CSV table of C-alpha atoms and ligand atoms in Angstrom, one decimal:
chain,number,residue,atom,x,y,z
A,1,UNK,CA,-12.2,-40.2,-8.6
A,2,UNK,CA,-12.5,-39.7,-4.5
A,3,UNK,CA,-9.2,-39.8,-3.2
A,4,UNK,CA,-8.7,-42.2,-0.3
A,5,UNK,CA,-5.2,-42.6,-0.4
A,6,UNK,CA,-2.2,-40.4,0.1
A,7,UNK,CA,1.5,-40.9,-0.4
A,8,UNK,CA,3.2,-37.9,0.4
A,9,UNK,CA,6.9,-37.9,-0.3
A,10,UNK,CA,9.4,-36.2,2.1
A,11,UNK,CA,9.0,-35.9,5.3
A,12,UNK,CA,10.5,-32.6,6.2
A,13,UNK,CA,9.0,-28.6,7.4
A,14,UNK,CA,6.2,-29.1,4.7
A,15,UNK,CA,5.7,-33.1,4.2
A,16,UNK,CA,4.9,-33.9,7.5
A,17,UNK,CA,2.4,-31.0,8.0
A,18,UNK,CA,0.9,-32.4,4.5
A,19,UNK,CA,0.3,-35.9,5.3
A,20,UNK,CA,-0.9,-34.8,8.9
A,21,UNK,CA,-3.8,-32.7,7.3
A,22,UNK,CA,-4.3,-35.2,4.8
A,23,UNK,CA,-4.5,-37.9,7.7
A,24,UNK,CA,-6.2,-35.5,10.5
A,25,UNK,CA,-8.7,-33.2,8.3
A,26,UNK,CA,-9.5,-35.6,4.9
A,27,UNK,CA,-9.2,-38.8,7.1
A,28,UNK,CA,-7.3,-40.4,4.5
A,29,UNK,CA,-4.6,-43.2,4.1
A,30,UNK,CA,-1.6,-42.3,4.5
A,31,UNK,CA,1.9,-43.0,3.6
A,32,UNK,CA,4.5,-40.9,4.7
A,33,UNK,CA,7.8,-41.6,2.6
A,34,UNK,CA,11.6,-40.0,2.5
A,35,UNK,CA,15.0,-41.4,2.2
A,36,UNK,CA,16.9,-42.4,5.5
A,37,UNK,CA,14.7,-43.5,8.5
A,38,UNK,CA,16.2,-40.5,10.3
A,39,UNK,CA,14.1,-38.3,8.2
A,40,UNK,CA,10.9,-40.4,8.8
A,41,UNK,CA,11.3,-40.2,12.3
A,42,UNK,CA,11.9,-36.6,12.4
A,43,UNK,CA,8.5,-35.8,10.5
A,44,UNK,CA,6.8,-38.1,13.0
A,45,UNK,CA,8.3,-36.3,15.8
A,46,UNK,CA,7.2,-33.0,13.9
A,47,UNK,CA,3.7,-34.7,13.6
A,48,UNK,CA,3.3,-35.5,17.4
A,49,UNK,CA,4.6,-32.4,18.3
A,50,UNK,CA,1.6,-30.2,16.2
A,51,UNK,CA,-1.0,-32.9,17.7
A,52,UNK,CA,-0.1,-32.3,21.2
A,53,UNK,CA,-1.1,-28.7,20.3
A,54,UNK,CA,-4.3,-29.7,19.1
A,55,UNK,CA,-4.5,-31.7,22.3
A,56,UNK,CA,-3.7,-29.2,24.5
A,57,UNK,CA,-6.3,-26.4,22.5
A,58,UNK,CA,-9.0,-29.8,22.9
A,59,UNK,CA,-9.2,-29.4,19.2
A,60,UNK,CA,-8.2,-33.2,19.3
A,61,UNK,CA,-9.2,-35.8,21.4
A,62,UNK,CA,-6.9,-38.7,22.7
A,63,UNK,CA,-9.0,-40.9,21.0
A,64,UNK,CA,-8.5,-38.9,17.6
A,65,UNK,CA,-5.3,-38.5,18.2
A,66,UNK,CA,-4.7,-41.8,18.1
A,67,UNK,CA,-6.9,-42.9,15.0
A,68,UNK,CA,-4.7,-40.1,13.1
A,69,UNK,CA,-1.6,-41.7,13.9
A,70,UNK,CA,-3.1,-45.0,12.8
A,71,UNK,CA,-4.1,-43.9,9.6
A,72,UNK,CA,-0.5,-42.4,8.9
A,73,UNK,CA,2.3,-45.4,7.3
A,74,UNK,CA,6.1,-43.7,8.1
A,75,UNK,CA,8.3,-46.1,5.4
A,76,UNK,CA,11.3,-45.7,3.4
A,77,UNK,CA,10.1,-47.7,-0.2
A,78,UNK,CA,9.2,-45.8,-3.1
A,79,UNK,CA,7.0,-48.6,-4.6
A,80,UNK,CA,5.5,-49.3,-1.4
A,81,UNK,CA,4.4,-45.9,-0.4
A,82,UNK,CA,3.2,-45.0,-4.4
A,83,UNK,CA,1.7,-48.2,-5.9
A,84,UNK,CA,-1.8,-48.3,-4.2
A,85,UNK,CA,-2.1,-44.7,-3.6
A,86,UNK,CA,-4.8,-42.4,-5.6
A,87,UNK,CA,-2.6,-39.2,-5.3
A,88,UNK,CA,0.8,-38.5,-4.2
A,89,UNK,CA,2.2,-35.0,-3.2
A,90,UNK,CA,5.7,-34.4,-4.1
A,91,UNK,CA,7.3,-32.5,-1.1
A,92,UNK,CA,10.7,-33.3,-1.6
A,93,UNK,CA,14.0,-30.6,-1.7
A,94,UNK,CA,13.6,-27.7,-4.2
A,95,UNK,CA,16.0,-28.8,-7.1
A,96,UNK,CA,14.7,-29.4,-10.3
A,97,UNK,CA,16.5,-32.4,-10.8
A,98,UNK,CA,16.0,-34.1,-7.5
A,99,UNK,CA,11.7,-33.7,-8.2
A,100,UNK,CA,12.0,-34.8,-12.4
A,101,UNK,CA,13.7,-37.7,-10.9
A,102,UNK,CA,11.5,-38.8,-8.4
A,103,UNK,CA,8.4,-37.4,-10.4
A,104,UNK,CA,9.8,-40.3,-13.4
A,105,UNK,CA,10.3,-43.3,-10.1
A,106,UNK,CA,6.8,-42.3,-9.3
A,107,UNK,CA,5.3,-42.7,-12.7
A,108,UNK,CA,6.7,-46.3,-13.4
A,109,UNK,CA,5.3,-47.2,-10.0
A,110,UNK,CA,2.1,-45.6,-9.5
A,111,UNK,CA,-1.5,-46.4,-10.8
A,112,UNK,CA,-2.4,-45.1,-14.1
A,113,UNK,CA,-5.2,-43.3,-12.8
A,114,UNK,CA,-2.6,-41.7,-9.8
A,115,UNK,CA,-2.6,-37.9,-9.6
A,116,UNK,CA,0.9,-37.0,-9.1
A,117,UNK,CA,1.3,-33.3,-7.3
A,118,UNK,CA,4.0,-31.2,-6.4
A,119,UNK,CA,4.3,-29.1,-3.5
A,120,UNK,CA,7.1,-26.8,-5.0
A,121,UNK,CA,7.1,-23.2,-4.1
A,122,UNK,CA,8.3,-22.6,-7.3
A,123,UNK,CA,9.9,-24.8,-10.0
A,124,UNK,CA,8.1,-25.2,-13.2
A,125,UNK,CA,5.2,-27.7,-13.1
A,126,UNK,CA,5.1,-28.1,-16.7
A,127,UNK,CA,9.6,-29.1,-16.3
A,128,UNK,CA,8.6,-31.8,-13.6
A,129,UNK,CA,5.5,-32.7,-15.4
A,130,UNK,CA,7.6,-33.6,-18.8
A,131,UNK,CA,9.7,-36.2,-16.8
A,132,UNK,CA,6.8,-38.7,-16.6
A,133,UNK,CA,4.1,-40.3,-19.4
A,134,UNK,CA,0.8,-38.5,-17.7
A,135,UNK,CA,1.6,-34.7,-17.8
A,136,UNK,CA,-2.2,-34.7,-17.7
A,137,UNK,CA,-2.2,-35.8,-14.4
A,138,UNK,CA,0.6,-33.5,-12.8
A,139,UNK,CA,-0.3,-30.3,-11.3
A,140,UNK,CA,1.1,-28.2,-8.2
A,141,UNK,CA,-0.5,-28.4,-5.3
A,142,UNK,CA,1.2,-25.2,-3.0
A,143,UNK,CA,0.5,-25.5,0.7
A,144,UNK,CA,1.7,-23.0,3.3
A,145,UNK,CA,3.8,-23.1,6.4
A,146,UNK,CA,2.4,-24.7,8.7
A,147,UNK,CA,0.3,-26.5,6.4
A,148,UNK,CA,-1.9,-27.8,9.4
A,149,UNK,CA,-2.8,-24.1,10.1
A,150,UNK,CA,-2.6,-22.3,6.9
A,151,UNK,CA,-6.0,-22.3,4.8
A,152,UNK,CA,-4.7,-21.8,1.3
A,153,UNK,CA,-3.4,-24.2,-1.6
A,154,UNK,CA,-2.8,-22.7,-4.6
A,155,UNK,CA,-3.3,-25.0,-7.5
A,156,UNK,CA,-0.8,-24.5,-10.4
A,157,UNK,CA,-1.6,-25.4,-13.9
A,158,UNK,CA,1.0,-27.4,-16.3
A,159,UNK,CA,0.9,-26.8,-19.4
A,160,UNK,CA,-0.5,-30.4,-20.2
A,161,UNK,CA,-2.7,-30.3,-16.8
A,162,UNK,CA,-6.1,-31.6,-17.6
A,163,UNK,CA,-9.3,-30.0,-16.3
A,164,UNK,CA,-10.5,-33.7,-14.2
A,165,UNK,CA,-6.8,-33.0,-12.5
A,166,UNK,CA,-7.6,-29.6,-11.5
A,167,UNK,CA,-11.3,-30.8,-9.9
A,168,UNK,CA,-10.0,-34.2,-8.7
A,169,UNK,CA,-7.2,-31.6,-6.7
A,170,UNK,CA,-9.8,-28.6,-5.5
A,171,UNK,CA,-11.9,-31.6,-4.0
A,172,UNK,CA,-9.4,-33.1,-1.9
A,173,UNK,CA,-8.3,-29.5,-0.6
A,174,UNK,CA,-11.9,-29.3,0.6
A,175,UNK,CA,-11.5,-32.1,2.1
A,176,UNK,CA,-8.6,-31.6,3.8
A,177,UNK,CA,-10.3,-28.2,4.9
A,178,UNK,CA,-8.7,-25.9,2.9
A,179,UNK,CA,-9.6,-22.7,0.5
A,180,UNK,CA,-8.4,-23.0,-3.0
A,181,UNK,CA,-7.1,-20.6,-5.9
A,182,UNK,CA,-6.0,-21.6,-9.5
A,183,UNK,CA,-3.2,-20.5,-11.0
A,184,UNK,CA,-4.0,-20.4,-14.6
A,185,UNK,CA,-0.6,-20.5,-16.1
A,186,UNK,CA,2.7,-21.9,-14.7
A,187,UNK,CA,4.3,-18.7,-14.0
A,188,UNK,CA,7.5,-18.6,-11.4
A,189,UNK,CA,6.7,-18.0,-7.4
A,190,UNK,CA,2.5,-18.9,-9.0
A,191,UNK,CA,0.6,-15.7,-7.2
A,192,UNK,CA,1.7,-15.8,-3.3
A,193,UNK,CA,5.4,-16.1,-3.6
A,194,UNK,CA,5.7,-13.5,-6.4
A,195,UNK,CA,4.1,-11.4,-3.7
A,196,UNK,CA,5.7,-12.3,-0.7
A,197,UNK,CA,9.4,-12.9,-1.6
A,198,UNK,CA,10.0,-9.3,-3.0
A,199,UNK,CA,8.2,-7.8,0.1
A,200,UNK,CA,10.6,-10.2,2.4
A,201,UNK,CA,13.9,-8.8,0.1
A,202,UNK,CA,12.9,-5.5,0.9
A,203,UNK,CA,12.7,-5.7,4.2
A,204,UNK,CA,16.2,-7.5,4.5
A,205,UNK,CA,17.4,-4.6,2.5
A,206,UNK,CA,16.2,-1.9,5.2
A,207,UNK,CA,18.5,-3.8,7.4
A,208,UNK,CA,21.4,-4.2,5.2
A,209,UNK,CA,21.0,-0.4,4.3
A,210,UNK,CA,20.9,0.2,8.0
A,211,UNK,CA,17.6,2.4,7.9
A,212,UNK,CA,16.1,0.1,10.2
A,213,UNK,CA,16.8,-2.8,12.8
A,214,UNK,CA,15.2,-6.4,12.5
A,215,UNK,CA,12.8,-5.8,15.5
A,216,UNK,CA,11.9,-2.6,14.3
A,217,UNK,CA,10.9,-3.6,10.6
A,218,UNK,CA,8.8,-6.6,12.2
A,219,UNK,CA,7.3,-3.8,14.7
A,220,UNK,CA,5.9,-1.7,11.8
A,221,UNK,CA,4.6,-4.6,9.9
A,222,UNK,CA,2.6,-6.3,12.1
A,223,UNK,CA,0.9,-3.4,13.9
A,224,UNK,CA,1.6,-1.2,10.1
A,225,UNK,CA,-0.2,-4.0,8.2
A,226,UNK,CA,-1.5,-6.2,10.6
A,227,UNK,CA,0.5,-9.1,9.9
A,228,UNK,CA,0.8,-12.1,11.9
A,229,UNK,CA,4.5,-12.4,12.1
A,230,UNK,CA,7.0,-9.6,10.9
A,231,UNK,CA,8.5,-10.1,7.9
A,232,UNK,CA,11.9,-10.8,9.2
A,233,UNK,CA,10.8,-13.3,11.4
A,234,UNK,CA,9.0,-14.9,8.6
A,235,UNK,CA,11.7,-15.1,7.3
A,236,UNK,CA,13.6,-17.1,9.6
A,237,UNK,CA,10.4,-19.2,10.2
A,238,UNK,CA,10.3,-20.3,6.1
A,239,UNK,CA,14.3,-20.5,5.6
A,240,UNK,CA,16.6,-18.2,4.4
A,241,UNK,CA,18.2,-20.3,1.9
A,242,UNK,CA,14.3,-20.9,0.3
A,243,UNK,CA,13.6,-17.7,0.3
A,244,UNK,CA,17.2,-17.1,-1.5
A,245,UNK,CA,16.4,-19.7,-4.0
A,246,UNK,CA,13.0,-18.7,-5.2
A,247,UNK,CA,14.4,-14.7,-5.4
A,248,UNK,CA,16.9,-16.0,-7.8
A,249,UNK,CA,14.3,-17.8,-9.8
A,250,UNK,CA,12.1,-14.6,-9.8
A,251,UNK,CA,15.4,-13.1,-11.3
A,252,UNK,CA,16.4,-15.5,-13.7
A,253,UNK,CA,13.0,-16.3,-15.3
A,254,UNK,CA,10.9,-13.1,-14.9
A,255,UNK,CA,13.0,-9.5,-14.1
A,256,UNK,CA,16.4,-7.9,-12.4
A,257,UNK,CA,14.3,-6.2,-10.3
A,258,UNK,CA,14.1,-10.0,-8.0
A,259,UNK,CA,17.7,-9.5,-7.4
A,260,UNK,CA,17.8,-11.0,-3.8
A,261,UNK,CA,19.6,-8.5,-1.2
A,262,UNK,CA,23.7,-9.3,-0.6
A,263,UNK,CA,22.7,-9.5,3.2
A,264,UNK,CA,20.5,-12.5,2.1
A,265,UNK,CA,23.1,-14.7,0.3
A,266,UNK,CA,25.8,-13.7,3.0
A,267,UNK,CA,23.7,-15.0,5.6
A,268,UNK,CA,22.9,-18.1,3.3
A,269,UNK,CA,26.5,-18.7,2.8
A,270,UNK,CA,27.1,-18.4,6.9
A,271,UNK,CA,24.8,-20.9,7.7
A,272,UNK,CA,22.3,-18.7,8.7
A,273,UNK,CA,19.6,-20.4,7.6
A,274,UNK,CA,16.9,-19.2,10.6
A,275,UNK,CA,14.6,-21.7,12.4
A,276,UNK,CA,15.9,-25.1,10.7
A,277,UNK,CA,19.4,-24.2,12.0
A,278,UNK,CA,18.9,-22.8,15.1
A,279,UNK,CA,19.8,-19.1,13.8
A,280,UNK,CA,18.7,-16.1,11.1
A,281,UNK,CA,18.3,-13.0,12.4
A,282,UNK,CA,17.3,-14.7,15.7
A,283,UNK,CA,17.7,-17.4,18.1
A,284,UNK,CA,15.6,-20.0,17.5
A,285,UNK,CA,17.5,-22.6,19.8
A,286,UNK,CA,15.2,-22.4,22.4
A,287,UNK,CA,11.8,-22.6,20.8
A,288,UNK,CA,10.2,-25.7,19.2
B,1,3HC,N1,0.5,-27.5,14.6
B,1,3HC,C1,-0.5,-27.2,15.4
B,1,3HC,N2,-0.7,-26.0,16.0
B,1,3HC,C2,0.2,-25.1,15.8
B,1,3HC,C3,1.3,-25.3,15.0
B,1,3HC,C4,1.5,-26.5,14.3
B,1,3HC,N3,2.5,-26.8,13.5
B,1,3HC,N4,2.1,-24.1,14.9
B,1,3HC,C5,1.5,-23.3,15.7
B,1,3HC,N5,0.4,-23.8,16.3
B,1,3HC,C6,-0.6,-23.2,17.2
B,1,3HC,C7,0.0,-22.9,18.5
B,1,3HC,O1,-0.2,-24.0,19.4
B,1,3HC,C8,-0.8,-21.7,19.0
B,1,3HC,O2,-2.1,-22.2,19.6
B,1,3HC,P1,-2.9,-21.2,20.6
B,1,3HC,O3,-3.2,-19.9,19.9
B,1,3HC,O4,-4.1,-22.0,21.0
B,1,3HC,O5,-1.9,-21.1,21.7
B,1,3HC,C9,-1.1,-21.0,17.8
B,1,3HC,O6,-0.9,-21.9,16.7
B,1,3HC,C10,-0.2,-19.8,17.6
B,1,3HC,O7,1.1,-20.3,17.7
B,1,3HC,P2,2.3,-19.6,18.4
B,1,3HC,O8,1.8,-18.9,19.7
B,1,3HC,O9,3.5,-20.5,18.5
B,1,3HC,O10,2.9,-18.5,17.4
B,1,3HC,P3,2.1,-17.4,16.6
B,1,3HC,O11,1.0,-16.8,17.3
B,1,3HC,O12,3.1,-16.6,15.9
B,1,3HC,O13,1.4,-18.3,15.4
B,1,3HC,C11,1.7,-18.9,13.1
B,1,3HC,C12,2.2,-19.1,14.6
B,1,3HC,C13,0.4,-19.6,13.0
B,1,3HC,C14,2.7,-19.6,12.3
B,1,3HC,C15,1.5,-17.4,12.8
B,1,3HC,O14,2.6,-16.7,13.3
B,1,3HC,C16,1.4,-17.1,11.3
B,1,3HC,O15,0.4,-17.2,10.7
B,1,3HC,N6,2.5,-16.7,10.7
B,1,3HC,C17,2.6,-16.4,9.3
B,1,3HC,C18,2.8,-17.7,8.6
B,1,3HC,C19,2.8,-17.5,7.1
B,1,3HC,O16,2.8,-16.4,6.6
B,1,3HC,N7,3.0,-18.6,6.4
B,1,3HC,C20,3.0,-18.6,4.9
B,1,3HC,C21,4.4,-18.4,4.5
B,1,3HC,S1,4.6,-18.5,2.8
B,1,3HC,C22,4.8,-20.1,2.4
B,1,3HC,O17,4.7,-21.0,3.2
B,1,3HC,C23,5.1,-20.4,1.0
B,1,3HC,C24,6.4,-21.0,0.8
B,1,3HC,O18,6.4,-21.5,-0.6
B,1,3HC,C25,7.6,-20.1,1.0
């Protein structure tokens, strides 16, 4: 099956970059779905925003611009944005329960042939999988922040995945220009947050241990290691409260060793969620 139509559902930090690529890069259909119209609007905004960069780099023409927009559908239905669609990507909030339930909606309104995918960073596919009647057909499909930017998807097994899934899934990340890797077995944070989140905790812990100040673990690591963005400020740019949430997962489902640092909940707890509220470690109220 080509896919030629795209539901993706939630419109937040990762949705809206997902249906933009889908939209911009695979030249697809696409519907862009999540619950209150204030949401909608906001990935919208999210998605002009990233194509006024293009603009500006001439990456994108005007003309282009304006033929993504037309291919993308902003609604607020369920039915609507899943019945006619051949795959839809679950980028919803990272609770269990809140993705079995809308992975079961999806399943009584989608075709039979749908592939149903979820962009957790995460959760069990083969959990969110078991809440609808084609586990065959459910597999993770992990992009990165910013998903019009980042190259990789990692494509997560369920237990009940079939292989057509799998090859229907590495086609359309081709053509939505992006590299693939398969993760064999559904195994908690899949390869790149298993990585990534213990290296993040660690470098919270230098500051909490005061060995080091934020500026001055970023400084090492980007001309140390020759990464883009330091971890801390990484961590501000994904959330603290996600990164918090898939530590504890790590924790509870693989060792003690993921034991996210106290500074890490504390600044949860405060608020201090980093880019999406304004503040982490820094101030983020004056950039985009
Ligand atoms: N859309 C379009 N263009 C964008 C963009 C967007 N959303 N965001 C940034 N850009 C462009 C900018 O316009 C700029 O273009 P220019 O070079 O022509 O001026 C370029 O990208 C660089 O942007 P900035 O100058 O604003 O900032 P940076 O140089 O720091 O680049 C970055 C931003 C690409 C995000 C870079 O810092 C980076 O790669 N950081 C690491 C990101 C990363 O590690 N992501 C993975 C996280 S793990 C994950 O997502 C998994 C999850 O499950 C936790």
């Amino acid at each position: 099956m080509e896919v030629k139509k795209v539901a993706v559902l939630g419109a937040g930090l990762m949705g809206h970059g997902i249906a933009q690529v889908a939209a911009q890069v695979a030249r697809c259909e696409v519907n862009l779905r999540d619950i209150s119209q204030e949401f909608v609007d906001n990935g919208m905004r999210m998605i002009n925003n990233s194509l006024q960069r293009f603009l500006r780099k001439q990456t994108v023409t005007e003309a282009e611009a304006k033929e993504i927009l037309a291919r993308l559908h902003p609604m607020l239905d369920l039915k609507e944005a899943v019945e006619d669609a051949d795959l839809i990507v679950e980028a919803v909030p990272e609770k269990v329960e809140i993705k079995r339930n809308v992975f079961a909606e999806v399943d009584k309104f989608a075709k039979p042939e749908a592939i149903i995918a979820s962009n957790t960073s995460s959760i069990s596919i083969t959990e969110i999988a078991s809440a609808t009647n084609r586990p065959e057909k459910v597999c993770g499909m992990h992009f990165f922040n910013p998903p019009q930017l980042m190259k990789l998807i990692e494509i997560i097994r369920g237990a009940k995945t079939s292989d057509e899934t799998v090859d229907i899934i590495v086609n359309v990340s081709k053509k939505m220009g992006k590299e693939t890797v398969i993760v064999k077995k559904d195994s908690p944070g899949f390869i790149v947050n298993r990585i990534l989140i213990p290296a993040l905790n660690e470098a919270i812990s230098l500051v909490h241990e005061g060995i080091a100040d934020p500026e001055d673990v970023d400084k090492a690591i980007t001309l140390g290691l020759n990464w883009p963005m330091g971890p801390i400020k990484l961590l501000d740019y994904l959330g603290l409260d996600t990164t918090l949430s898939i530590a504890e997962l790590l924790r509870d489902e693989l060792a003690p060793k993921y034991r996210p640092c106290p500074l890490l909940r504390q600044m949860v707890r405060a608020g201090l969620h980093g880019r999406k509220t304004g503040k982490g470690f820094y101030d983020w109220t004056r950039k985009e």
